[in-house]
C-alpha positions as a printed NumPy array, in Angstrom:
array([[ 43.559,  14.403, 246.349],
       [ 41.949,  13.448, 243.013],
       [ 43.491,  14.418, 239.735],
       [ 42.354,  13.512, 236.247],
       [ 44.295,  13.121, 232.935],
       [ 43.304,  12.595, 229.232],
       [ 44.76 ,   9.742, 227.21 ],
       [ 43.246,   7.962, 224.548],
       [ 42.464,   4.233, 223.058],
       [ 42.408,   2.892, 219.894],
       [ 39.519,   0.598, 218.482],
       [ 40.726,  -0.357, 215.115],
       [ 41.995,   2.903, 213.738],
       [ 39.662,   5.042, 215.587],
       [ 40.647,   7.134, 218.67 ],
       [ 38.645,   7.074, 221.888],
       [ 39.116,   9.692, 224.598],
       [ 40.166,   8.145, 227.909],
       [ 40.264,   9.52 , 231.213],
       [ 42.744,   8.536, 233.694],
       [ 41.31 ,   9.608, 237.259],
       [ 43.767,   8.926, 240.062],
       [ 42.793,   9.291, 243.661],
       [ 44.997,   9.152, 246.709],
       [ 43.279,   8.221, 250.061],
       [ 44.206,   6.732, 253.451],
       [ 44.637,   3.263, 254.128],
       [ 47.28 ,   0.456, 253.549],
       [ 49.633,   1.613, 250.734],
       [ 48.88 ,  -0.221, 247.455],
       [ 48.079,   0.595, 243.758],
       [ 44.304,  -0.638, 242.183],
       [ 43.794,  -0.076, 238.7  ],
       [ 40.148,  -0.461, 237.245],
       [ 38.093,   0.138, 234.209],
       [ 38.944,  -3.056, 232.193],
       [ 42.706,  -2.821, 232.182],
       [ 44.54 ,  -5.687, 230.115],
       [ 47.738,  -7.453, 231.442],
       [ 49.964,  -4.752, 229.934],
       [ 48.111,  -1.789, 231.68 ],
       [ 47.924,  -3.763, 235.101],
       [ 51.793,  -4.32 , 234.964],
       [ 52.103,  -0.345, 234.453],
       [ 52.153,  -0.188, 238.358],
       [ 55.361,  -1.526, 238.633],
       [ 56.88 ,   0.349, 235.85 ],
       [ 55.363,   3.541, 237.144],
       [ 56.626,   2.946, 240.611],
       [ 60.266,   2.56 , 239.439],
       [ 60.161,   5.356, 236.964],
       [ 58.727,   7.709, 239.415],
       [ 61.341,   6.874, 242.055],
       [ 64.389,   6.974, 239.468],
       [ 63.106,  10.35 , 238.069],
       [ 63.215,  11.895, 241.55 ],
       [ 59.57 ,  11.905, 242.636],
       [ 58.709,   9.809, 245.65 ],
       [ 55.596,   7.391, 245.352],
       [ 53.047,   8.321, 247.648],
       [ 52.771,   5.803, 250.676],
       [ 48.914,   5.757, 250.344],
       [ 46.067,   3.951, 248.919],
       [ 46.164,   4.779, 245.062],
       [ 43.237,   4.121, 242.953],
       [ 43.394,   4.59 , 239.434],
       [ 40.232,   4.707, 237.205],
       [ 40.383,   4.443, 233.519],
       [ 37.025,   5.833, 232.073],
       [ 34.671,   5.026, 230.163],
       [ 34.531,   1.506, 232.213],
       [ 33.165,  -0.576, 229.54 ],
       [ 36.007,   0.154, 227.008],
       [ 38.949,  -2.379, 227.109],
       [ 42.072,  -0.529, 227.663],
       [ 45.289,  -2.333, 226.305],
       [ 48.956,  -1.485, 225.798],
       [ 51.765,   0.499, 227.784],
       [ 50.214,   3.667, 226.254],
       [ 48.893,   4.665, 229.668],
       [ 52.218,   4.677, 231.613],
       [ 52.711,   8.259, 231.13 ],
       [ 49.293,   9.624, 231.705],
       [ 49.092,   7.324, 235.018],
       [ 52.292,   8.635, 236.239],
       [ 51.336,  12.095, 235.452],
       [ 48.045,  11.664, 237.434],
       [ 49.87 ,  10.435, 240.426],
       [ 52.29 ,  13.383, 240.57 ],
       [ 49.274,  15.839, 239.983],
       [ 47.358,  14.013, 242.742],
       [ 50.333,  14.243, 244.997],
       [ 50.749,  17.77 , 244.15 ],
       [ 54.236,  17.271, 242.54 ],
       [ 52.875,  18.791, 239.199],
       [ 50.283,  21.599, 238.999],
       [ 46.765,  20.009, 238.445],
       [ 45.327,  22.907, 236.582],
       [ 48.188,  22.56 , 233.83 ],
       [ 46.485,  19.433, 232.601],
       [ 43.45 ,  21.079, 231.167],
       [ 43.084,  19.94 , 227.659],
       [ 46.36 ,  18.126, 227.346],
       [ 46.55 ,  14.423, 226.33 ],
       [ 49.418,  12.174, 227.246],
       [ 50.623,   8.966, 225.499],
       [ 53.772,   7.006, 226.262],
       [ 55.44 ,   3.935, 227.672],
       [ 57.747,   4.314, 230.528],
       [ 61.089,   2.59 , 231.234],
       [ 62.267,   1.933, 234.913],
       [ 64.674,   4.82 , 234.799],
       [ 61.812,   7.225, 233.788],
       [ 62.641,   7.631, 230.207],
       [ 59.843,   7.723, 227.711],
       [ 59.601,   5.262, 224.895],
       [ 57.8  ,   5.215, 221.766],
       [ 54.411,   3.573, 221.203],
       [ 52.288,   2.624, 218.423],
       [ 49.107,   4.296, 217.009],
       [ 50.053,   7.791, 217.902],
       [ 49.006,   9.045, 214.313],
       [ 45.487,   8.046, 214.483],
       [ 45.186,   9.512, 218.046],
       [ 46.621,  12.758, 216.775],
       [ 44.254,  12.972, 213.863],
       [ 41.378,  12.594, 216.182],
       [ 42.613,  14.999, 218.923],
       [ 41.083,  18.29 , 217.534],
       [ 37.868,  16.259, 217.222],
       [ 38.197,  15.259, 220.643],
       [ 38.702,  18.92 , 221.966],
       [ 42.344,  18.386, 222.746],
       [ 44.621,  21.521, 222.882],
       [ 48.006,  19.804, 222.693],
       [ 49.354,  16.259, 222.655],
       [ 52.361,  15.471, 225.175],
       [ 54.146,  12.14 , 223.585],
       [ 57.794,  10.666, 223.682],
       [ 60.306,  12.317, 221.453],
       [ 60.479,   9.32 , 219.027],
       [ 56.647,   9.737, 218.401],
       [ 56.754,  13.618, 218.296],
       [ 57.333,  14.194, 214.64 ],
       [ 54.617,  11.457, 213.898],
       [ 52.143,  13.068, 215.61 ],
       [ 53.202,  16.737, 214.575],
       [ 52.419,  16.012, 210.727],
       [ 48.633,  16.28 , 211.458],
       [ 48.   ,  19.999, 210.735],
       [ 46.96 ,  22.36 , 213.211],
       [ 47.808,  20.125, 216.363],
       [ 50.252,  21.42 , 218.978],
       [ 52.536,  18.496, 220.017],
       [ 55.009,  18.541, 222.81 ],
       [ 57.498,  15.711, 223.069],
       [ 60.215,  14.692, 225.824],
       [ 62.756,  12.082, 226.396],
       [ 62.232,  11.804, 230.222],
       [ 59.434,  12.02 , 232.817],
       [ 61.147,  14.528, 234.636],
       [ 61.021,  16.886, 231.575],
       [ 57.334,  16.438, 231.485],
       [ 57.122,  17.352, 235.217],
       [ 59.138,  20.527, 234.341],
       [ 57.112,  21.164, 231.485],
       [ 53.696,  21.186, 233.521],
       [ 55.173,  23.462, 236.092],
       [ 56.994,  25.848, 233.644],
       [ 55.343,  25.413, 230.287],
       [ 56.705,  28.87 , 228.855],
       [ 60.153,  27.37 , 228.421],
       [ 59.086,  24.646, 225.947],
       [ 58.303,  24.928, 222.161],
       [ 56.163,  22.431, 220.401],
       [ 57.494,  20.126, 217.612],
       [ 57.455,  21.735, 214.234],
       [ 57.099,  19.388, 210.949],
       [ 57.37 ,  20.805, 207.388],
       [ 54.306,  18.976, 205.958],
       [ 55.752,  19.216, 202.501],
       [ 58.93 ,  17.537, 203.358],
       [ 56.912,  14.561, 204.558],
       [ 55.595,  13.89 , 201.104],
       [ 58.697,  13.981, 199.034],
       [ 58.729,  10.328, 197.77 ],
       [ 61.877,   8.844, 197.058],
       [ 61.946,   7.532, 193.225],
       [ 61.313,   3.603, 193.412],
       [ 64.074,   1.183, 191.569],
       [ 61.341,  -0.568, 189.594],
       [ 60.338,   0.711, 186.245],
       [ 58.449,  -0.695, 183.451],
       [ 61.432,   0.048, 180.933],
       [ 63.029,  -3.152, 182.22 ],
       [ 60.19 ,  -5.095, 181.02 ],
       [ 60.935,  -6.461, 177.386],
       [ 57.781,  -7.264, 174.942],
       [ 54.655,  -8.335, 176.716],
       [ 52.615,  -5.584, 174.971],
       [ 49.074,  -6.858, 175.982],
       [ 50.139,  -7.426, 179.695],
       [ 51.718,  -4.002, 179.697],
       [ 48.37 ,  -2.347, 178.431],
       [ 46.356,  -4.384, 180.875],
       [ 48.658,  -2.99 , 183.727],
       [ 47.997,   0.385, 182.501],
       [ 43.997,  -0.141, 182.192],
       [ 44.312,  -1.281, 185.83 ],
       [ 46.209,   1.572, 187.235],
       [ 43.793,   4.084, 185.333],
       [ 40.588,   2.441, 186.502],
       [ 41.655,   0.694, 189.827],
       [ 41.003,  -2.584, 188.176],
       [ 41.768,  -5.811, 189.907],
       [ 44.108,  -7.961, 187.518],
       [ 45.492, -11.686, 187.281],
       [ 48.298, -12.669, 185.048],
       [ 48.038, -16.388, 183.761],
       [ 51.182, -17.718, 182.254],
       [ 54.137, -20.148, 182.365],
       [ 56.943, -19.894, 184.888],
       [ 59.519, -17.277, 183.724],
       [ 57.096, -15.34 , 181.219],
       [ 57.276, -12.113, 183.564],
       [ 54.144, -12.224, 185.612],
       [ 55.848, -11.105, 188.856],
       [ 58.123,  -8.7  , 187.151],
       [ 55.084,  -6.875, 185.662],
       [ 53.094,  -6.961, 189.106],
       [ 55.895,  -5.258, 190.957],
       [ 55.896,  -2.385, 188.548],
       [ 52.468,  -1.441, 188.965],
       [ 53.148,   0.905, 191.752],
       [ 55.466,   2.824, 189.454],
       [ 52.698,   3.903, 186.957],
       [ 49.907,   4.69 , 189.909],
       [ 49.229,   8.444, 190.66 ],
       [ 51.27 ,   9.684, 193.659],
       [ 49.469,   9.756, 197.169],
       [ 47.865,  12.978, 197.859],
       [ 48.211,  14.344, 201.623],
       [ 45.04 ,  12.965, 202.796],
       [ 45.482,   9.616, 201.357],
       [ 48.995,   9.261, 202.871],
       [ 47.5  ,  10.254, 206.215],
       [ 44.964,   7.56 , 205.823],
       [ 47.813,   5.035, 204.943],
       [ 50.242,   6.141, 207.417],
       [ 47.596,   5.897, 210.257],
       [ 47.149,   2.178, 209.493],
       [ 50.875,   1.651, 209.278],
       [ 51.077,   3.429, 212.797],
       [ 48.321,   1.131, 214.426],
       [ 50.199,  -2.044, 213.022],
       [ 53.51 ,  -0.622, 214.583],
       [ 55.237,  -0.818, 210.871],
       [ 56.242,   3.068, 210.522],
       [ 60.102,   2.918, 209.771],
       [ 60.64 ,   6.704, 209.911],
       [ 58.685,   8.421, 212.67 ],
       [ 57.614,  11.862, 211.263],
       [ 57.351,  10.958, 208.023],
       [ 54.263,  10.062, 206.145],
       [ 54.011,   6.909, 204.001],
       [ 54.278,   8.836, 200.681],
       [ 54.451,   5.765, 198.35 ],
       [ 51.707,   3.653, 197.579],
       [ 51.888,   0.423, 199.707],
       [ 52.789,  -3.   , 197.851],
       [ 51.879,  -5.991, 200.088],
       [ 52.904,  -9.406, 198.736],
       [ 51.98 , -12.119, 201.486],
       [ 53.191, -15.686, 201.169],
       [ 50.409, -18.426, 199.669],
       [ 50.616, -19.922, 203.389],
       [ 49.151, -17.189, 204.811],
       [ 46.077, -17.567, 206.964],
       [ 42.7  , -15.858, 206.459],
       [ 43.247, -13.675, 209.827],
       [ 46.512, -12.614, 208.636],
       [ 45.127, -11.295, 205.275],
       [ 41.861,  -9.489, 206.734],
       [ 43.083,  -8.891, 210.314],
       [ 42.043, -10.274, 213.711],
       [ 43.423, -11.087, 216.94 ],
       [ 41.989, -10.872, 220.314],
       [ 42.44 ,  -6.973, 219.895],
       [ 41.994,  -6.685, 216.043],
       [ 44.848,  -5.433, 214.205],
       [ 45.042,  -4.566, 210.452],
       [ 45.877,  -7.418, 208.068],
       [ 47.77 ,  -7.38 , 204.944],
       [ 44.517,  -5.966, 202.785],
       [ 44.326,  -3.045, 205.165],
       [ 48.058,  -2.388, 204.886],
       [ 47.603,  -2.441, 201.249],
       [ 44.835,   0.435, 201.469],
       [ 45.197,   2.923, 198.662],
       [ 47.98 ,   0.737, 197.202],
       [ 48.555,  -3.038, 195.679],
       [ 47.96 ,  -6.418, 197.115],
       [ 49.98 ,  -8.83 , 195.075],
       [ 48.882, -12.47 , 195.477],
       [ 51.635, -14.527, 193.597],
       [ 50.754, -18.09 , 192.928],
       [ 47.008, -17.444, 193.642],
       [ 45.963, -21.128, 193.163],
       [ 48.388, -22.117, 195.855],
       [ 46.616, -20.184, 198.416],
       [ 43.96 , -22.177, 200.491],
       [ 40.517, -21.578, 198.878],
       [ 38.908, -20.67 , 202.138],
       [ 41.596, -18.054, 202.651],
       [ 40.751, -16.373, 199.264],
       [ 37.218, -16.381, 200.097],
       [ 38.077, -13.904, 202.677],
       [ 38.665, -11.401, 200.114],
       [ 35.239, -11.364, 198.453],
       [ 33.581,  -8.867, 200.728],
       [ 36.532,  -6.397, 201.11 ],
       [ 37.073,  -6.302, 197.203],
       [ 33.206,  -5.266, 196.786],
       [ 32.978,  -3.154, 199.912],
       [ 36.375,  -1.61 , 200.212],
       [ 36.836,  -2.017, 203.96 ],
       [ 36.662,  -5.134, 206.128],
       [ 34.647,  -5.551, 209.606],
       [ 36.116,  -7.764, 212.438],
       [ 33.502,  -8.602, 215.071],
       [ 34.354,  -9.652, 218.28 ],
       [ 32.021, -10.198, 221.607],
       [ 32.703,  -6.848, 223.087],
       [ 33.42 ,  -4.784, 219.847],
       [ 33.146,  -4.529, 216.099],
       [ 36.304,  -2.967, 214.331],
       [ 36.242,  -1.742, 210.755],
       [ 39.385,  -1.356, 208.831],
       [ 39.654,   0.441, 205.456],
       [ 40.705,  -1.895, 202.525],
       [ 40.672,  -0.108, 199.133],
       [ 43.388,  -1.665, 197.353],
       [ 44.1  ,  -3.082, 193.71 ],
       [ 44.265,  -6.691, 193.618],
       [ 46.99 ,  -8.174, 191.523],
       [ 47.445, -11.933, 191.24 ],
       [ 49.51 , -14.216, 189.122],
       [ 49.163, -18.032, 188.603],
       [ 50.188, -20.723, 186.268],
       [ 47.612, -22.137, 183.949],
       [ 48.07 , -25.71 , 185.228],
       [ 49.922, -27.83 , 187.904],
       [ 52.679, -28.347, 185.662],
       [ 52.717, -24.585, 184.516],
       [ 52.943, -25.141, 180.669],
       [ 49.22 , -25.545, 179.45 ],
       [ 49.26 , -23.728, 176.095],
       [ 52.88 , -22.892, 176.089],
       [ 54.588, -22.884, 172.725],
       [ 57.96 , -24.45 , 173.614],
       [ 57.289, -26.968, 176.379],
       [ 54.375, -29.337, 176.401],
       [ 51.997, -29.627, 179.062],
       [ 51.933, -33.133, 181.197],
       [ 48.531, -32.589, 182.913],
       [ 45.48 , -34.448, 182.397],
       [ 42.153, -32.357, 181.637],
       [ 40.847, -33.606, 185.127],
       [ 43.98 , -32.34 , 186.944],
       [ 43.529, -28.889, 185.115],
       [ 39.985, -28.701, 186.14 ],
       [ 40.761, -29.541, 189.873],
       [ 43.467, -26.837, 189.535],
       [ 41.265, -24.176, 188.676],
       [ 38.507, -25.295, 191.165],
       [ 40.554, -23.831, 193.738],
       [ 39.32 , -20.487, 192.526],
       [ 35.747, -19.86 , 193.231],
       [ 33.454, -18.199, 190.501],
       [ 32.331, -15.222, 192.833],
       [ 36.108, -14.475, 193.501],
       [ 37.071, -14.467, 189.677],
       [ 33.885, -12.356, 188.836],
       [ 35.608,  -9.707, 191.16 ],
       [ 38.699,  -9.654, 188.966],
       [ 38.335,  -7.222, 186.044],
       [ 41.331,  -8.13 , 184.101],
       [ 42.405, -11.67 , 183.201],
       [ 45.375, -11.707, 180.827],
       [ 47.49 , -14.377, 179.571],
       [ 51.236, -13.9  , 179.611],
       [ 53.052, -15.908, 177.084],
       [ 56.72 , -16.725, 176.967],
       [ 58.998, -14.085, 175.902],
       [ 60.042, -14.462, 172.331],
       [ 63.924, -15.051, 171.789],
       [ 64.379, -12.101, 169.738],
       [ 62.911, -10.003, 172.536],
       [ 65.157, -11.414, 175.059],
       [ 68.22 , -10.351, 173.268],
       [ 67.13 ,  -6.767, 172.065],
       [ 68.928,  -3.949, 173.63 ],
       [ 66.134,  -1.503, 173.391],
       [ 64.073,  -0.697, 176.494],
       [ 60.508,  -0.729, 176.734],
       [ 58.43 ,   2.179, 177.451],
       [ 59.441,   3.766, 180.753],
       [ 56.973,   4.288, 183.675],
       [ 56.711,   7.887, 183.771],
       [ 54.935,   8.444, 180.464],
       [ 52.669,   5.612, 181.37 ],
       [ 51.826,   7.333, 184.703],
       [ 51.008,  10.56 , 182.845],
       [ 48.46 ,   8.81 , 180.756],
       [ 46.994,   7.166, 184.046],
       [ 46.649,  10.453, 185.758],
       [ 45.049,  12.043, 182.702],
       [ 42.446,   9.281, 182.637],
       [ 41.813,   9.293, 186.493],
       [ 41.286,  13.14 , 186.165],
       [ 38.504,  12.537, 183.709],
       [ 37.054,  10.014, 186.125],
       [ 37.328,  12.458, 188.997],
       [ 35.728,  15.195, 186.831],
       [ 32.776,  12.699, 186.249],
       [ 32.382,  11.491, 189.831],
       [ 32.955,  14.872, 191.752],
       [ 29.039,  14.946, 192.35 ],
       [ 29.167,  11.279, 193.662],
       [ 31.095,  11.174, 197.235],
       [ 32.826,   7.916, 197.6  ],
       [ 33.766,   7.331, 194.029],
       [ 37.244,   7.713, 193.112],
       [ 37.856,   5.611, 190.18 ],
       [ 35.993,   3.544, 187.547],
       [ 36.22 ,   0.171, 189.531],
       [ 34.156,   1.772, 192.345],
       [ 31.148,   2.337, 190.002],
       [ 28.019,   0.265, 191.058],
       [ 24.977,  -0.785, 188.733],
       [ 23.094,   2.489, 189.016],
       [ 26.442,   4.362, 188.048],
       [ 26.793,   1.989, 184.904],
       [ 23.412,   2.902, 183.664],
       [ 24.192,   6.694, 183.692],
       [ 27.839,   6.694, 182.564],
       [ 28.115,   3.661, 180.611],
       [ 25.348,   3.654, 177.958],
       [ 25.802,   1.243, 174.983],
       [ 24.82 ,   1.847, 171.458],
       [ 23.195,  -1.039, 169.661],
       [ 26.489,  -2.392, 168.076],
       [ 28.126,  -2.505, 171.518],
       [ 25.05 ,  -3.89 , 173.198],
       [ 24.771,  -6.539, 170.447],
       [ 28.455,  -7.389, 171.036],
       [ 28.219,  -7.666, 174.899],
       [ 24.934,  -9.787, 174.874],
       [ 26.912, -12.272, 172.52 ],
       [ 29.895, -12.353, 174.842],
       [ 27.744, -12.93 , 177.781],
       [ 25.843, -15.748, 176.078],
       [ 29.15 , -17.386, 174.674],
       [ 31.016, -17.127, 178.045],
       [ 28.401, -17.431, 180.3  ],
       [ 29.258, -14.536, 182.161],
       [ 27.361, -13.417, 185.162],
       [ 25.814,  -9.99 , 186.002],
       [ 28.805,  -8.92 , 187.948],
       [ 31.255,  -9.858, 185.378],
       [ 29.057,  -8.128, 182.825],
       [ 29.446,  -4.969, 185.053],
       [ 33.097,  -5.477, 185.172],
       [ 33.358,  -5.374, 181.283],
       [ 31.619,  -2.134, 181.306],
       [ 33.705,  -0.641, 183.888],
       [ 36.967,  -1.787, 182.089],
       [ 35.398,  -0.364, 178.842],
       [ 34.771,   3.026, 180.537],
       [ 38.631,   3.159, 181.607],
       [ 39.705,   2.338, 178.122],
       [ 37.373,   5.109, 176.735],
       [ 39.127,   7.361, 179.409],
       [ 42.599,   6.565, 178.289],
       [ 41.71 ,   7.3  , 174.78 ],
       [ 40.09 ,  10.775, 175.834],
       [ 36.457,   9.693, 174.656],
       [ 33.246,  10.846, 176.32 ],
       [ 31.331,   8.017, 175.066],
       [ 31.751,   4.051, 175.105],
       [ 32.247,   2.773, 171.613],
       [ 32.202,  -0.728, 170.092],
       [ 36.079,  -1.39 , 169.973],
       [ 36.286,  -0.269, 173.947],
       [ 33.829,  -3.036, 174.79 ],
       [ 35.808,  -5.474, 172.305],
       [ 39.034,  -4.769, 174.105],
       [ 37.631,  -5.18 , 177.649],
       [ 35.78 ,  -8.48 , 176.464],
       [ 39.375,  -9.781, 175.655],
       [ 40.449,  -9.393, 179.344],
       [ 38.065, -12.161, 180.363],
       [ 40.902, -14.901, 179.576],
       [ 39.807, -17.543, 182.368],
       [ 36.096, -17.004, 181.381],
       [ 36.971, -18.462, 177.903],
       [ 39.668, -21.068, 179.351],
       [ 36.649, -22.692, 181.293]])
């Protein structure tokens, strides 16, 4: 007898419907799996046999052919254990075959028949309605994760015997219900800008970066507070909206990083890879591509501490994602696209010894060593960093003062107000979410300059030798400064302040 069960496979974070066809025929007993299965899928034969036997369902002593369609799509992982076992039970008439219509099955099996959670359930659930699926059947540990998708029916079970009883007697089971509002309740972070003493210019740059989605680099001696400032950027970013949280959680689900099943990632990600990280660990990769650090930072912050310690060829991997907001990983059989819309925050010392320009400790580096030090960062990469800020050593009187700095919450309110102005401006332009996303054609429309501002900018371009891309960055930052001021038009002091944030261009 022939039975068909629906499952799904992931290509990147995109779900594709997979048919699991099971045929029982005469001949020597055995199990054959075709349809480009990987090793984990091939090994499911033994897991399914033991699970069926231990769950009380005799394995058919016939030739079992399992076909995974479409045949040209590589199938990977243990996610097909449950649909294969259900297909065998349906072909052996141990469950009603008609009960399988419009159901999609996902799950790994233990040898005793219990169901184990699998990675990547959320993006499959998000795509299920488009795939024409009526309901999902998943392990209990994945139930709440799948049920956060609005309008989707999800049934979860602990054991294979429960799945069989559900297929034979569906009326006795209720779907998983999750309150979407509760999944978005973010826990207040422990890091707050009030902990930062002094550093008025750096705090201002951090606020501009948050308001416009601009990339930022801090340059300063050790102990000046660069890392402390960077780690507090998420505390002033606007909270995630439901759709954004769903996007972020899907990526973490594919990577297997969800700590709490059934709860969306409701705070903006903050990823801080070590400077020894490789290119594939940043952008993603592998034989079956998985998201890297830049995709895990989607809708959040990617912090690269000690930027000049990263290998130059690794940093060059960032250029295309910083410009396009996504990364494409190409393999022989497929091309995978991962979203990567993040704010890059970097920090570095001004020279190898760390004290060039310091007011207390003299620099011991030669001009040649400083030149070699900065040559690790390419011009095209630095052009993509909008804000370049020197962080000076904290003054002694600032260290000892008991008065706290401005807290994160009022700064966040100003950031949200500025982003709302940008949202109203961009609502007719799909794909634009903040000022950093603007292209050259947008700058002509939304960043017109009066004569004094144009003269000021032209002088800066000549003096600093700025590229066209760096000039566009100045206009974008100026537009954000104007939004924070509540101004409709760019003014000379907005451009002047934006030019001040090209520190590295002035150092070189």
